[in-house]
Amino acid sequence: MTRLLVVDDNEQNRYLLQALLVGHGYEVQVAVEGAEALEIARTTPPNLIVTDILMPGMDGYSLCRHWKNDATLKSIPFVFYTATYTDAKDEEFALGLGADRFIIKPQEPEALLGIIEEVISDHEAGRLGPPRESALEETAYVKGYNEALIRKLEDKLMQLEITKASLEREVAERRRAEEDALRAGREWQRTFDATNSAMWILDLEQRIVRSNKTSERFFPYSCDELIGKHCWEVVHNSDRPIVGCPTQRVRESLRRESMEHQTERGWFEITVDPVLDKEGRFAGSIHIVSDITERKRTHEALATHSRRVQALIDLQQLSHAPADQVLDFAIDAFMSVTQSEHAFVGILSEDEKSMVIQRCSKGAFNVDGIPVESEHCAVEFWENSVRERKPILCNTTTAPGAGALEVDSGNAEITRYVAVPAIEMGRVTAVAIVANKKSNYTETDVTAISTLLYKMWEILSRQRRDREREELEEQYRQAQKMEAIGQLAGGVAHDFNNILQAILGYGSLLRDRLPSDGEASEFTDEILQATQRASTLTRQLLAFSRRQILTIEDLDLSSVINGMIKMLRRVIGEDIEVNVSHGPELGVVHADRGQMEQVLLNLCLNARDAMPEGGVISIETESVTIDEEYCNAHAWASPGRFVLLSVTDTGCGMSAETQARIFEPFFTTKDLGKGTGLGLATVYGIVRQHQGMIQVYSEVGKGSRFKVYLPSFDQTVTKSLKSEVLEPARGGSETILVAEDEEMLQRLAVRILESAGFTVLLATNGEEAVEIFEKHADKIDLAFLDVVMPKMSGKAVYDALRARFPRLRFLFSSGYSTSVIHTDFVLKEGIELIEKPYSPTALVRKVREILDRE
């Protein structure tokens, strides 16, 4: 990379020249004066030196002489420049010293850049000749330059001393001094007029006594019109000095003072140097007014760029902050990086037809709260951006309702605005709008907003995905927990059912052998009633664990509800109003009628308990279709057609912590002894066993709504498969094969059947049942099989025997269902099933019913 050394005592010049050269790919070193430049160059020699001629200390001329006398540096080319006017002698002198090009500032920066590139090219190509050493002599011109021009510019006053001598010498020296002064005066005036800044000399009263031609370009006055005016009249258009005026400060400090000032014509830098008399008292001042508009624009552009980069960095640091904090920062950043009065950001719906305003600047829109769905307020601002799927930049709006913009009453008056959409996978997801910048919006503003908006959306969408993943994980953990609890409950219920079967069976046998009016008979009745209550508890546990044996039929859910409504009103009480509403064209559900009645009853009782002082329960049914899009937004949902049963109350509602546990068995918020905690757990199990879904929506103080989704089918409602007619229990003389693995239940079944007159062959597992049947196949009339047995299950035994003896009759017994065996196998095959615990009478009746069937 080409290395350049820039030497200039003016900080402004150094900064601008360095920025220009670095921007064009050069490596740039800078020095304030000649001695520093020599020290830098001896350490890291540059390819080219670019230096001002006029500097304090070692000026450009002196630097060049030192440079050309240094054997290691003399081959490096120079480019001289100066801010003052120079005549041909100056240029000849500069070139004679070895400067390969000479330029008078100010010119367009590209001109100086072109000269630098030309010199470097000529130097590398060997087209530059050696310096002319003869020009290094100390000529009269150099003496005159040093004694007149330099002293005039640096010391502000030129003093010519006339020493006492002979009259002839005095006259000659006076004439020579006058000629030198006249020549220096002409040169100074040329320099004074040629400078790029407005320059004034002010008297003690701070009135302009001399002005250069450049002033006419800066201010609407001629040089003659400026004479006699106070500086603040010209610069500030004021009849008195403004606060912080450097003209006033310099009188006190007696040193250079400066300030920056903005007018309609741009930015100016005002530098004031004091002029002192021989006694060091203030005698006037020299003003230099420089146009720094471009520099300010450059600084402002850099500052704006810095703000935008910093805003993006700060926004990135909020990656894990709450969404509200991200949105708050984004709305402030939108206004800050564009210098806008108002801003808002909204997130669009999936169909891009509506938008929820997430944040807006204070006073921007007449809305009650944030977030709010946009209906009319500012809709025109964002809809064009969404429709055209690109940023909209508008600098022509002048009033509310102007053009295509219609602003609701109370909203801010919009003078100009920019709307920028964020597009993700072809869909507009969000829109950011800024408005009322004091100057026109540009494409740079659009880029800044777009960058911030996409970063904001990236953070929010990632947070949303993280939340959805966490919700899925939580739902999975909840499902695992419920499954584990269900397995535990089912296992307990199964073992408990076997115990209850023994208690109920032997208790019933004992009751039949006791006199009806004795105390023992009374005690036995109490035992049997307690057994029935315990049996109800196990059925609830089995329902939660989805192991309850179902009798499936085609049901019209509205008919089930209508059939229960009178009973519900009696149970719930008169202080609670019950409203029922059925949707049209409900589909059929495949369900157990008793279980559906249980679901409705439990939900209504739960609603009643939430309204101790009365209220309203609303029961509704409707047909719904859940599509894939809804499932993507709701992880608990499955696609399909459903009959929706909703039970809504106006009760106390539930907290989020309570909602997370309401379906757990034995969890209750009621006082001790006032609830088992199985009501909603039973509902959950029944719904899941019917391949349905259940959701709850509740807020503390705002009631609750339970929504049950059951799969829907298009077919005619059939009658229940479950017979409601009970025939008297009659025994018989047939032979029955009993397969039961529980020893206690084996003896009970044998005793019940033999007491009824039947011959019983007993097997303790599935394999033994097959072996016994093969030995006595011609005698056995019915196989009474437990569904779950070791070695061979009841179904496996059924399959083996049915294949060889298709006319053999079967009866299954079970206390729970581990799969869909009962609904998909027992009922479809037309096989009878008796649920544990059963009474001796129920077993005898069921056996007789099957044997009598053709």
JSON list of N, CA, C and O in Angstrom, two decimals, residues 7-9 13 33-34 50-64 78-87 89-95 97 99 101-105 141 145-146 149-150 153-154:
[
{"chain": "A", "resi": 7, "resn": "VAL", "atom": "N", "xyz": [1.79, 16.92, 6.04]},
{"chain": "A", "resi": 7, "resn": "VAL", "atom": "CA", "xyz": [2.35, 17.84, 7.03]},
{"chain": "A", "resi": 7, "resn": "VAL", "atom": "C", "xyz": [1.57, 19.14, 6.97]},
{"chain": "A", "resi": 7, "resn": "VAL", "atom": "O", "xyz": [1.56, 19.83, 5.94]},
{"chain": "A", "resi": 8, "resn": "ASP", "atom": "N", "xyz": [0.89, 19.50, 8.05]},
{"chain": "A", "resi": 8, "resn": "ASP", "atom": "CA", "xyz": [0.09, 20.73, 8.09]},
{"chain": "A", "resi": 8, "resn": "ASP", "atom": "C", "xyz": [-0.20, 21.04, 9.56]},
{"chain": "A", "resi": 8, "resn": "ASP", "atom": "O", "xyz": [-0.59, 20.16, 10.33]},
{"chain": "A", "resi": 9, "resn": "ASP", "atom": "N", "xyz": [0.00, 22.32, 9.94]},
{"chain": "A", "resi": 9, "resn": "ASP", "atom": "CA", "xyz": [-0.27, 22.68, 11.33]},
{"chain": "A", "resi": 9, "resn": "ASP", "atom": "C", "xyz": [-1.76, 22.94, 11.58]},
{"chain": "A", "resi": 9, "resn": "ASP", "atom": "O", "xyz": [-2.18, 23.05, 12.72]},
{"chain": "A", "resi": 13, "resn": "ASN", "atom": "N", "xyz": [-7.39, 21.05, 8.20]},
{"chain": "A", "resi": 13, "resn": "ASN", "atom": "CA", "xyz": [-6.84, 20.62, 6.91]},
{"chain": "A", "resi": 13, "resn": "ASN", "atom": "C", "xyz": [-6.32, 19.19, 6.99]},
{"chain": "A", "resi": 13, "resn": "ASN", "atom": "O", "xyz": [-6.53, 18.38, 6.08]},
{"chain": "A", "resi": 33, "resn": "GLU", "atom": "N", "xyz": [4.30, 19.74, 12.10]},
{"chain": "A", "resi": 33, "resn": "GLU", "atom": "CA", "xyz": [5.30, 20.68, 11.59]},
{"chain": "A", "resi": 33, "resn": "GLU", "atom": "C", "xyz": [6.50, 19.90, 11.08]},
{"chain": "A", "resi": 33, "resn": "GLU", "atom": "O", "xyz": [6.58, 18.66, 11.19]},
{"chain": "A", "resi": 34, "resn": "GLY", "atom": "N", "xyz": [7.47, 20.63, 10.47]},
{"chain": "A", "resi": 34, "resn": "GLY", "atom": "CA", "xyz": [8.54, 20.00, 9.73]},
{"chain": "A", "resi": 34, "resn": "GLY", "atom": "C", "xyz": [9.43, 19.08, 10.54]},
{"chain": "A", "resi": 34, "resn": "GLY", "atom": "O", "xyz": [9.79, 18.00, 10.08]},
{"chain": "A", "resi": 50, "resn": "VAL", "atom": "N", "xyz": [3.21, 15.29, 1.27]},
{"chain": "A", "resi": 50, "resn": "VAL", "atom": "CA", "xyz": [2.27, 16.33, 0.88]},
{"chain": "A", "resi": 50, "resn": "VAL", "atom": "C", "xyz": [2.28, 17.36, 2.00]},
{"chain": "A", "resi": 50, "resn": "VAL", "atom": "O", "xyz": [1.88, 17.05, 3.12]},
{"chain": "A", "resi": 51, "resn": "THR", "atom": "N", "xyz": [2.77, 18.60, 1.71]},
{"chain": "A", "resi": 51, "resn": "THR", "atom": "CA", "xyz": [2.99, 19.55, 2.80]},
{"chain": "A", "resi": 51, "resn": "THR", "atom": "C", "xyz": [2.54, 20.94, 2.45]},
{"chain": "A", "resi": 51, "resn": "THR", "atom": "O", "xyz": [2.58, 21.36, 1.30]},
{"chain": "A", "resi": 52, "resn": "ASP", "atom": "N", "xyz": [2.10, 21.66, 3.49]},
{"chain": "A", "resi": 52, "resn": "ASP", "atom": "CA", "xyz": [1.78, 23.08, 3.38]},
{"chain": "A", "resi": 52, "resn": "ASP", "atom": "C", "xyz": [3.09, 23.87, 3.39]},
{"chain": "A", "resi": 52, "resn": "ASP", "atom": "O", "xyz": [4.06, 23.49, 4.06]},
{"chain": "A", "resi": 53, "resn": "ILE", "atom": "N", "xyz": [3.14, 24.97, 2.62]},
{"chain": "A", "resi": 53, "resn": "ILE", "atom": "CA", "xyz": [4.35, 25.79, 2.61]},
{"chain": "A", "resi": 53, "resn": "ILE", "atom": "C", "xyz": [4.48, 26.58, 3.90]},
{"chain": "A", "resi": 53, "resn": "ILE", "atom": "O", "xyz": [5.55, 26.64, 4.52]},
{"chain": "A", "resi": 54, "resn": "LEU", "atom": "N", "xyz": [3.34, 27.15, 4.36]},
{"chain": "A", "resi": 54, "resn": "LEU", "atom": "CA", "xyz": [3.39, 28.09, 5.49]},
{"chain": "A", "resi": 54, "resn": "LEU", "atom": "C", "xyz": [3.03, 27.38, 6.78]},
{"chain": "A", "resi": 54, "resn": "LEU", "atom": "O", "xyz": [1.90, 26.98, 6.98]},
{"chain": "A", "resi": 55, "resn": "MET", "atom": "N", "xyz": [4.03, 27.20, 7.64]},
{"chain": "A", "resi": 55, "resn": "MET", "atom": "CA", "xyz": [3.82, 26.59, 8.95]},
{"chain": "A", "resi": 55, "resn": "MET", "atom": "C", "xyz": [4.73, 27.26, 9.95]},
{"chain": "A", "resi": 55, "resn": "MET", "atom": "O", "xyz": [5.80, 27.77, 9.59]},
{"chain": "A", "resi": 56, "resn": "PRO", "atom": "N", "xyz": [4.35, 27.30, 11.23]},
{"chain": "A", "resi": 56, "resn": "PRO", "atom": "CA", "xyz": [5.26, 27.85, 12.24]},
{"chain": "A", "resi": 56, "resn": "PRO", "atom": "C", "xyz": [6.46, 26.95, 12.43]},
{"chain": "A", "resi": 56, "resn": "PRO", "atom": "O", "xyz": [6.41, 25.75, 12.15]},
{"chain": "A", "resi": 57, "resn": "GLY", "atom": "N", "xyz": [7.54, 27.52, 12.92]},
{"chain": "A", "resi": 57, "resn": "GLY", "atom": "CA", "xyz": [8.74, 26.71, 13.14]},
{"chain": "A", "resi": 57, "resn": "GLY", "atom": "C", "xyz": [9.38, 26.39, 11.80]},
{"chain": "A", "resi": 57, "resn": "GLY", "atom": "O", "xyz": [9.68, 27.26, 10.98]},
{"chain": "A", "resi": 58, "resn": "MET", "atom": "N", "xyz": [9.61, 25.13, 11.54]},
{"chain": "A", "resi": 58, "resn": "MET", "atom": "CA", "xyz": [10.20, 24.69, 10.28]},
{"chain": "A", "resi": 58, "resn": "MET", "atom": "C", "xyz": [9.10, 24.65, 9.23]},
{"chain": "A", "resi": 58, "resn": "MET", "atom": "O", "xyz": [8.28, 23.74, 9.21]},
{"chain": "A", "resi": 59, "resn": "ASP", "atom": "N", "xyz": [9.07, 25.68, 8.33]},
{"chain": "A", "resi": 59, "resn": "ASP", "atom": "CA", "xyz": [8.01, 25.73, 7.33]},
{"chain": "A", "resi": 59, "resn": "ASP", "atom": "C", "xyz": [8.33, 24.78, 6.19]},
{"chain": "A", "resi": 59, "resn": "ASP", "atom": "O", "xyz": [9.32, 24.03, 6.22]},
{"chain": "A", "resi": 60, "resn": "GLY", "atom": "N", "xyz": [7.47, 24.83, 5.16]},
{"chain": "A", "resi": 60, "resn": "GLY", "atom": "CA", "xyz": [7.65, 23.91, 4.03]},
{"chain": "A", "resi": 60, "resn": "GLY", "atom": "C", "xyz": [8.96, 24.08, 3.33]},
{"chain": "A", "resi": 60, "resn": "GLY", "atom": "O", "xyz": [9.60, 23.11, 2.91]},
{"chain": "A", "resi": 61, "resn": "TYR", "atom": "N", "xyz": [9.40, 25.36, 3.16]},
{"chain": "A", "resi": 61, "resn": "TYR", "atom": "CA", "xyz": [10.69, 25.58, 2.50]},
{"chain": "A", "resi": 61, "resn": "TYR", "atom": "C", "xyz": [11.83, 24.95, 3.27]},
{"chain": "A", "resi": 61, "resn": "TYR", "atom": "O", "xyz": [12.67, 24.23, 2.71]},
{"chain": "A", "resi": 62, "resn": "SER", "atom": "N", "xyz": [11.85, 25.20, 4.57]},
{"chain": "A", "resi": 62, "resn": "SER", "atom": "CA", "xyz": [12.93, 24.65, 5.40]},
{"chain": "A", "resi": 62, "resn": "SER", "atom": "C", "xyz": [12.89, 23.13, 5.43]},
{"chain": "A", "resi": 62, "resn": "SER", "atom": "O", "xyz": [13.93, 22.46, 5.37]},
{"chain": "A", "resi": 63, "resn": "LEU", "atom": "N", "xyz": [11.69, 22.58, 5.53]},
{"chain": "A", "resi": 63, "resn": "LEU", "atom": "CA", "xyz": [11.56, 21.13, 5.52]},
{"chain": "A", "resi": 63, "resn": "LEU", "atom": "C", "xyz": [12.13, 20.55, 4.23]},
{"chain": "A", "resi": 63, "resn": "LEU", "atom": "O", "xyz": [12.85, 19.55, 4.25]},
{"chain": "A", "resi": 64, "resn": "CYS", "atom": "N", "xyz": [11.85, 21.22, 3.11]},
{"chain": "A", "resi": 64, "resn": "CYS", "atom": "CA", "xyz": [12.33, 20.71, 1.83]},
{"chain": "A", "resi": 64, "resn": "CYS", "atom": "C", "xyz": [13.85, 20.74, 1.76]},
{"chain": "A", "resi": 64, "resn": "CYS", "atom": "O", "xyz": [14.49, 19.81, 1.27]},
{"chain": "A", "resi": 78, "resn": "PHE", "atom": "N", "xyz": [7.91, 15.48, -3.51]},
{"chain": "A", "resi": 78, "resn": "PHE", "atom": "CA", "xyz": [7.08, 16.38, -2.71]},
{"chain": "A", "resi": 78, "resn": "PHE", "atom": "C", "xyz": [5.89, 16.85, -3.53]},
{"chain": "A", "resi": 78, "resn": "PHE", "atom": "O", "xyz": [5.97, 16.94, -4.75]},
{"chain": "A", "resi": 79, "resn": "VAL", "atom": "N", "xyz": [4.83, 17.15, -2.83]},
{"chain": "A", "resi": 79, "resn": "VAL", "atom": "CA", "xyz": [3.75, 17.95, -3.42]},
{"chain": "A", "resi": 79, "resn": "VAL", "atom": "C", "xyz": [3.48, 19.09, -2.44]},
{"chain": "A", "resi": 79, "resn": "VAL", "atom": "O", "xyz": [3.13, 18.86, -1.29]},
{"chain": "A", "resi": 80, "resn": "PHE", "atom": "N", "xyz": [3.69, 20.37, -2.90]},
{"chain": "A", "resi": 80, "resn": "PHE", "atom": "CA", "xyz": [3.42, 21.55, -2.07]},
{"chain": "A", "resi": 80, "resn": "PHE", "atom": "C", "xyz": [2.00, 22.03, -2.30]},
{"chain": "A", "resi": 80, "resn": "PHE", "atom": "O", "xyz": [1.47, 21.93, -3.40]},
{"chain": "A", "resi": 81, "resn": "TYR", "atom": "N", "xyz": [1.42, 22.58, -1.25]},
{"chain": "A", "resi": 81, "resn": "TYR", "atom": "CA", "xyz": [0.16, 23.29, -1.43]},
{"chain": "A", "resi": 81, "resn": "TYR", "atom": "C", "xyz": [0.16, 24.47, -0.46]},
{"chain": "A", "resi": 81, "resn": "TYR", "atom": "O", "xyz": [0.89, 24.50, 0.52]},
{"chain": "A", "resi": 82, "resn": "THR", "atom": "N", "xyz": [-0.68, 25.45, -0.78]},
{"chain": "A", "resi": 82, "resn": "THR", "atom": "CA", "xyz": [-0.78, 26.62, 0.10]},
{"chain": "A", "resi": 82, "resn": "THR", "atom": "C", "xyz": [-2.19, 27.17, 0.03]},
{"chain": "A", "resi": 82, "resn": "THR", "atom": "O", "xyz": [-2.88, 27.01, -0.98]},
{"chain": "A", "resi": 83, "resn": "ALA", "atom": "N", "xyz": [-2.63, 27.79, 1.13]},
{"chain": "A", "resi": 83, "resn": "ALA", "atom": "CA", "xyz": [-3.96, 28.38, 1.19]},
{"chain": "A", "resi": 83, "resn": "ALA", "atom": "C", "xyz": [-3.94, 29.83, 0.72]},
{"chain": "A", "resi": 83, "resn": "ALA", "atom": "O", "xyz": [-4.97, 30.48, 0.68]},
{"chain": "A", "resi": 84, "resn": "THR", "atom": "N", "xyz": [-2.75, 30.36, 0.39]},
{"chain": "A", "resi": 84, "resn": "THR", "atom": "CA", "xyz": [-2.64, 31.76, -0.02]},
{"chain": "A", "resi": 84, "resn": "THR", "atom": "C", "xyz": [-2.27, 31.85, -1.49]},
{"chain": "A", "resi": 84, "resn": "THR", "atom": "O", "xyz": [-1.81, 30.87, -2.10]},
{"chain": "A", "resi": 85, "resn": "TYR", "atom": "N", "xyz": [-2.45, 33.05, -2.01]},
{"chain": "A", "resi": 85, "resn": "TYR", "atom": "CA", "xyz": [-2.11, 33.26, -3.42]},
{"chain": "A", "resi": 85, "resn": "TYR", "atom": "C", "xyz": [-0.60, 33.30, -3.57]},
{"chain": "A", "resi": 85, "resn": "TYR", "atom": "O", "xyz": [0.12, 33.87, -2.76]},
{"chain": "A", "resi": 86, "resn": "THR", "atom": "N", "xyz": [-0.11, 32.67, -4.61]},
{"chain": "A", "resi": 86, "resn": "THR", "atom": "CA", "xyz": [1.32, 32.71, -4.92]},
{"chain": "A", "resi": 86, "resn": "THR", "atom": "C", "xyz": [1.51, 33.10, -6.37]},
{"chain": "A", "resi": 86, "resn": "THR", "atom": "O", "xyz": [0.69, 32.74, -7.23]},
{"chain": "A", "resi": 87, "resn": "ASP", "atom": "N", "xyz": [2.60, 33.82, -6.62]},
{"chain": "A", "resi": 87, "resn": "ASP", "atom": "CA", "xyz": [2.86, 34.17, -8.03]},
{"chain": "A", "resi": 87, "resn": "ASP", "atom": "C", "xyz": [3.84, 33.17, -8.62]},
{"chain": "A", "resi": 87, "resn": "ASP", "atom": "O", "xyz": [4.18, 32.16, -8.01]},
{"chain": "A", "resi": 89, "resn": "LYS", "atom": "N", "xyz": [6.98, 33.25, -9.04]},
{"chain": "A", "resi": 89, "resn": "LYS", "atom": "CA", "xyz": [8.23, 33.03, -8.32]},
{"chain": "A", "resi": 89, "resn": "LYS", "atom": "C", "xyz": [8.06, 31.97, -7.25]},
{"chain": "A", "resi": 89, "resn": "LYS", "atom": "O", "xyz": [8.95, 31.16, -7.00]},
{"chain": "A", "resi": 90, "resn": "ASP", "atom": "N", "xyz": [6.93, 32.02, -6.59]},
{"chain": "A", "resi": 90, "resn": "ASP", "atom": "CA", "xyz": [6.67, 31.00, -5.57]},
{"chain": "A", "resi": 90, "resn": "ASP", "atom": "C", "xyz": [6.73, 29.61, -6.17]},
{"chain": "A", "resi": 90, "resn": "ASP", "atom": "O", "xyz": [7.33, 28.69, -5.62]},
{"chain": "A", "resi": 91, "resn": "GLU", "atom": "N", "xyz": [6.07, 29.47, -7.30]},
{"chain": "A", "resi": 91, "resn": "GLU", "atom": "CA", "xyz": [6.01, 28.14, -7.92]},
{"chain": "A", "resi": 91, "resn": "GLU", "atom": "C", "xyz": [7.39, 27.72, -8.39]},
{"chain": "A", "resi": 91, "resn": "GLU", "atom": "O", "xyz": [7.80, 26.58, -8.21]},
{"chain": "A", "resi": 92, "resn": "GLU", "atom": "N", "xyz": [8.16, 28.65, -8.99]},
{"chain": "A", "resi": 92, "resn": "GLU", "atom": "CA", "xyz": [9.50, 28.32, -9.44]},
{"chain": "A", "resi": 92, "resn": "GLU", "atom": "C", "xyz": [10.37, 27.91, -8.25]},
{"chain": "A", "resi": 92, "resn": "GLU", "atom": "O", "xyz": [11.13, 26.95, -8.32]},
{"chain": "A", "resi": 93, "resn": "PHE", "atom": "N", "xyz": [10.20, 28.66, -7.17]},
{"chain": "A", "resi": 93, "resn": "PHE", "atom": "CA", "xyz": [11.00, 28.35, -5.99]},
{"chain": "A", "resi": 93, "resn": "PHE", "atom": "C", "xyz": [10.64, 26.96, -5.46]},
{"chain": "A", "resi": 93, "resn": "PHE", "atom": "O", "xyz": [11.52, 26.16, -5.15]},
{"chain": "A", "resi": 94, "resn": "ALA", "atom": "N", "xyz": [9.33, 26.68, -5.35]},
{"chain": "A", "resi": 94, "resn": "ALA", "atom": "CA", "xyz": [8.90, 25.38, -4.84]},
{"chain": "A", "resi": 94, "resn": "ALA", "atom": "C", "xyz": [9.40, 24.25, -5.71]},
{"chain": "A", "resi": 94, "resn": "ALA", "atom": "O", "xyz": [9.91, 23.24, -5.24]},
{"chain": "A", "resi": 95, "resn": "LEU", "atom": "N", "xyz": [9.25, 24.43, -7.02]},
{"chain": "A", "resi": 95, "resn": "LEU", "atom": "CA", "xyz": [9.69, 23.37, -7.93]},
{"chain": "A", "resi": 95, "resn": "LEU", "atom": "C", "xyz": [11.20, 23.24, -7.91]},
{"chain": "A", "resi": 95, "resn": "LEU", "atom": "O", "xyz": [11.76, 22.15, -8.06]},
{"chain": "A", "resi": 97, "resn": "LEU", "atom": "N", "xyz": [13.03, 23.60, -5.37]},
{"chain": "A", "resi": 97, "resn": "LEU", "atom": "CA", "xyz": [13.40, 22.85, -4.17]},
{"chain": "A", "resi": 97, "resn": "LEU", "atom": "C", "xyz": [13.14, 21.36, -4.32]},
{"chain": "A", "resi": 97, "resn": "LEU", "atom": "O", "xyz": [13.52, 20.59, -3.46]},
{"chain": "A", "resi": 99, "resn": "ALA", "atom": "N", "xyz": [9.83, 20.11, -5.30]},
{"chain": "A", "resi": 99, "resn": "ALA", "atom": "CA", "xyz": [8.41, 19.75, -5.32]},
{"chain": "A", "resi": 99, "resn": "ALA", "atom": "C", "xyz": [8.03, 19.37, -6.73]},
{"chain": "A", "resi": 99, "resn": "ALA", "atom": "O", "xyz": [8.30, 20.10, -7.68]},
{"chain": "A", "resi": 101, "resn": "ARG", "atom": "N", "xyz": [4.93, 18.84, -7.84]},
{"chain": "A", "resi": 101, "resn": "ARG", "atom": "CA", "xyz": [3.71, 19.52, -8.27]},
{"chain": "A", "resi": 101, "resn": "ARG", "atom": "C", "xyz": [3.43, 20.62, -7.26]},
{"chain": "A", "resi": 101, "resn": "ARG", "atom": "O", "xyz": [3.84, 20.54, -6.10]},
{"chain": "A", "resi": 102, "resn": "PHE", "atom": "N", "xyz": [2.68, 21.61, -7.68]},
{"chain": "A", "resi": 102, "resn": "PHE", "atom": "CA", "xyz": [2.35, 22.73, -6.80]},
{"chain": "A", "resi": 102, "resn": "PHE", "atom": "C", "xyz": [0.88, 23.07, -7.01]},
{"chain": "A", "resi": 102, "resn": "PHE", "atom": "O", "xyz": [0.41, 23.13, -8.14]},
{"chain": "A", "resi": 103, "resn": "ILE", "atom": "N", "xyz": [0.14, 23.25, -5.90]},
{"chain": "A", "resi": 103, "resn": "ILE", "atom": "CA", "xyz": [-1.28, 23.54, -6.03]},
{"chain": "A", "resi": 103, "resn": "ILE", "atom": "C", "xyz": [-1.67, 24.60, -5.02]},
{"chain": "A", "resi": 103, "resn": "ILE", "atom": "O", "xyz": [-1.14, 24.64, -3.91]},
{"chain": "A", "resi": 104, "resn": "ILE", "atom": "N", "xyz": [-2.55, 25.50, -5.45]},
{"chain": "A", "resi": 104, "resn": "ILE", "atom": "CA", "xyz": [-3.07, 26.53, -4.56]},
{"chain": "A", "resi": 104, "resn": "ILE", "atom": "C", "xyz": [-4.41, 26.06, -4.03]},
{"chain": "A", "resi": 104, "resn": "ILE", "atom": "O", "xyz": [-5.29, 25.69, -4.79]},
{"chain": "A", "resi": 105, "resn": "LYS", "atom": "N", "xyz": [-4.57, 26.03, -2.72]},
{"chain": "A", "resi": 105, "resn": "LYS", "atom": "CA", "xyz": [-5.85, 25.68, -2.12]},
{"chain": "A", "resi": 105, "resn": "LYS", "atom": "C", "xyz": [-6.69, 26.95, -2.01]},
{"chain": "A", "resi": 105, "resn": "LYS", "atom": "O", "xyz": [-6.16, 28.04, -1.90]},
{"chain": "A", "resi": 141, "resn": "TYR", "atom": "N", "xyz": [14.70, 37.37, -2.89]},
{"chain": "A", "resi": 141, "resn": "TYR", "atom": "CA", "xyz": [13.27, 37.10, -2.83]},
{"chain": "A", "resi": 141, "resn": "TYR", "atom": "C", "xyz": [12.92, 36.37, -1.54]},
{"chain": "A", "resi": 141, "resn": "TYR", "atom": "O", "xyz": [11.93, 36.67, -0.87]},
{"chain": "A", "resi": 145, "resn": "TYR", "atom": "N", "xyz": [10.53, 37.61, 1.34]},
{"chain": "A", "resi": 145, "resn": "TYR", "atom": "CA", "xyz": [9.39, 36.77, 1.76]},
{"chain": "A", "resi": 145, "resn": "TYR", "atom": "C", "xyz": [9.39, 36.61, 3.28]},
{"chain": "A", "resi": 145, "resn": "TYR", "atom": "O", "xyz": [8.38, 36.80, 3.95]},
{"chain": "A", "resi": 146, "resn": "ASN", "atom": "N", "xyz": [10.57, 36.25, 3.79]},
{"chain": "A", "resi": 146, "resn": "ASN", "atom": "CA", "xyz": [10.66, 36.01, 5.23]},
{"chain": "A", "resi": 146, "resn": "ASN", "atom": "C", "xyz": [10.39, 37.27, 6.04]},
{"chain": "A", "resi": 146, "resn": "ASN", "atom": "O", "xyz": [9.71, 37.26, 7.04]},
{"chain": "A", "resi": 149, "resn": "LEU", "atom": "N", "xyz": [6.23, 38.93, 4.18]},
{"chain": "A", "resi": 149, "resn": "LEU", "atom": "CA", "xyz": [4.98, 38.14, 4.16]},
{"chain": "A", "resi": 149, "resn": "LEU", "atom": "C", "xyz": [4.81, 37.31, 5.42]},
{"chain": "A", "resi": 149, "resn": "LEU", "atom": "O", "xyz": [3.77, 37.36, 6.08]},
{"chain": "A", "resi": 150, "resn": "ILE", "atom": "N", "xyz": [5.83, 36.52, 5.75]},
{"chain": "A", "resi": 150, "resn": "ILE", "atom": "CA", "xyz": [5.68, 35.63, 6.90]},
{"chain": "A", "resi": 150, "resn": "ILE", "atom": "C", "xyz": [5.46, 36.42, 8.18]},
{"chain": "A", "resi": 150, "resn": "ILE", "atom": "O", "xyz": [4.55, 36.14, 8.96]},
{"chain": "A", "resi": 153, "resn": "LEU", "atom": "N", "xyz": [1.92, 37.85, 8.34]},
{"chain": "A", "resi": 153, "resn": "LEU", "atom": "CA", "xyz": [0.84, 36.91, 8.62]},
{"chain": "A", "resi": 153, "resn": "LEU", "atom": "C", "xyz": [0.93, 36.38, 10.04]},
{"chain": "A", "resi": 153, "resn": "LEU", "atom": "O", "xyz": [-0.09, 36.13, 10.68]},
{"chain": "A", "resi": 154, "resn": "GLU", "atom": "N", "xyz": [2.13, 36.16, 10.54]},
{"chain": "A", "resi": 154, "resn": "GLU", "atom": "CA", "xyz": [2.25, 35.54, 11.85]},
{"chain": "A", "resi": 154, "resn": "GLU", "atom": "C", "xyz": [2.16, 36.56, 12.98]},
{"chain": "A", "resi": 154, "resn": "GLU", "atom": "O", "xyz": [1.54, 36.32, 13.99]}
]
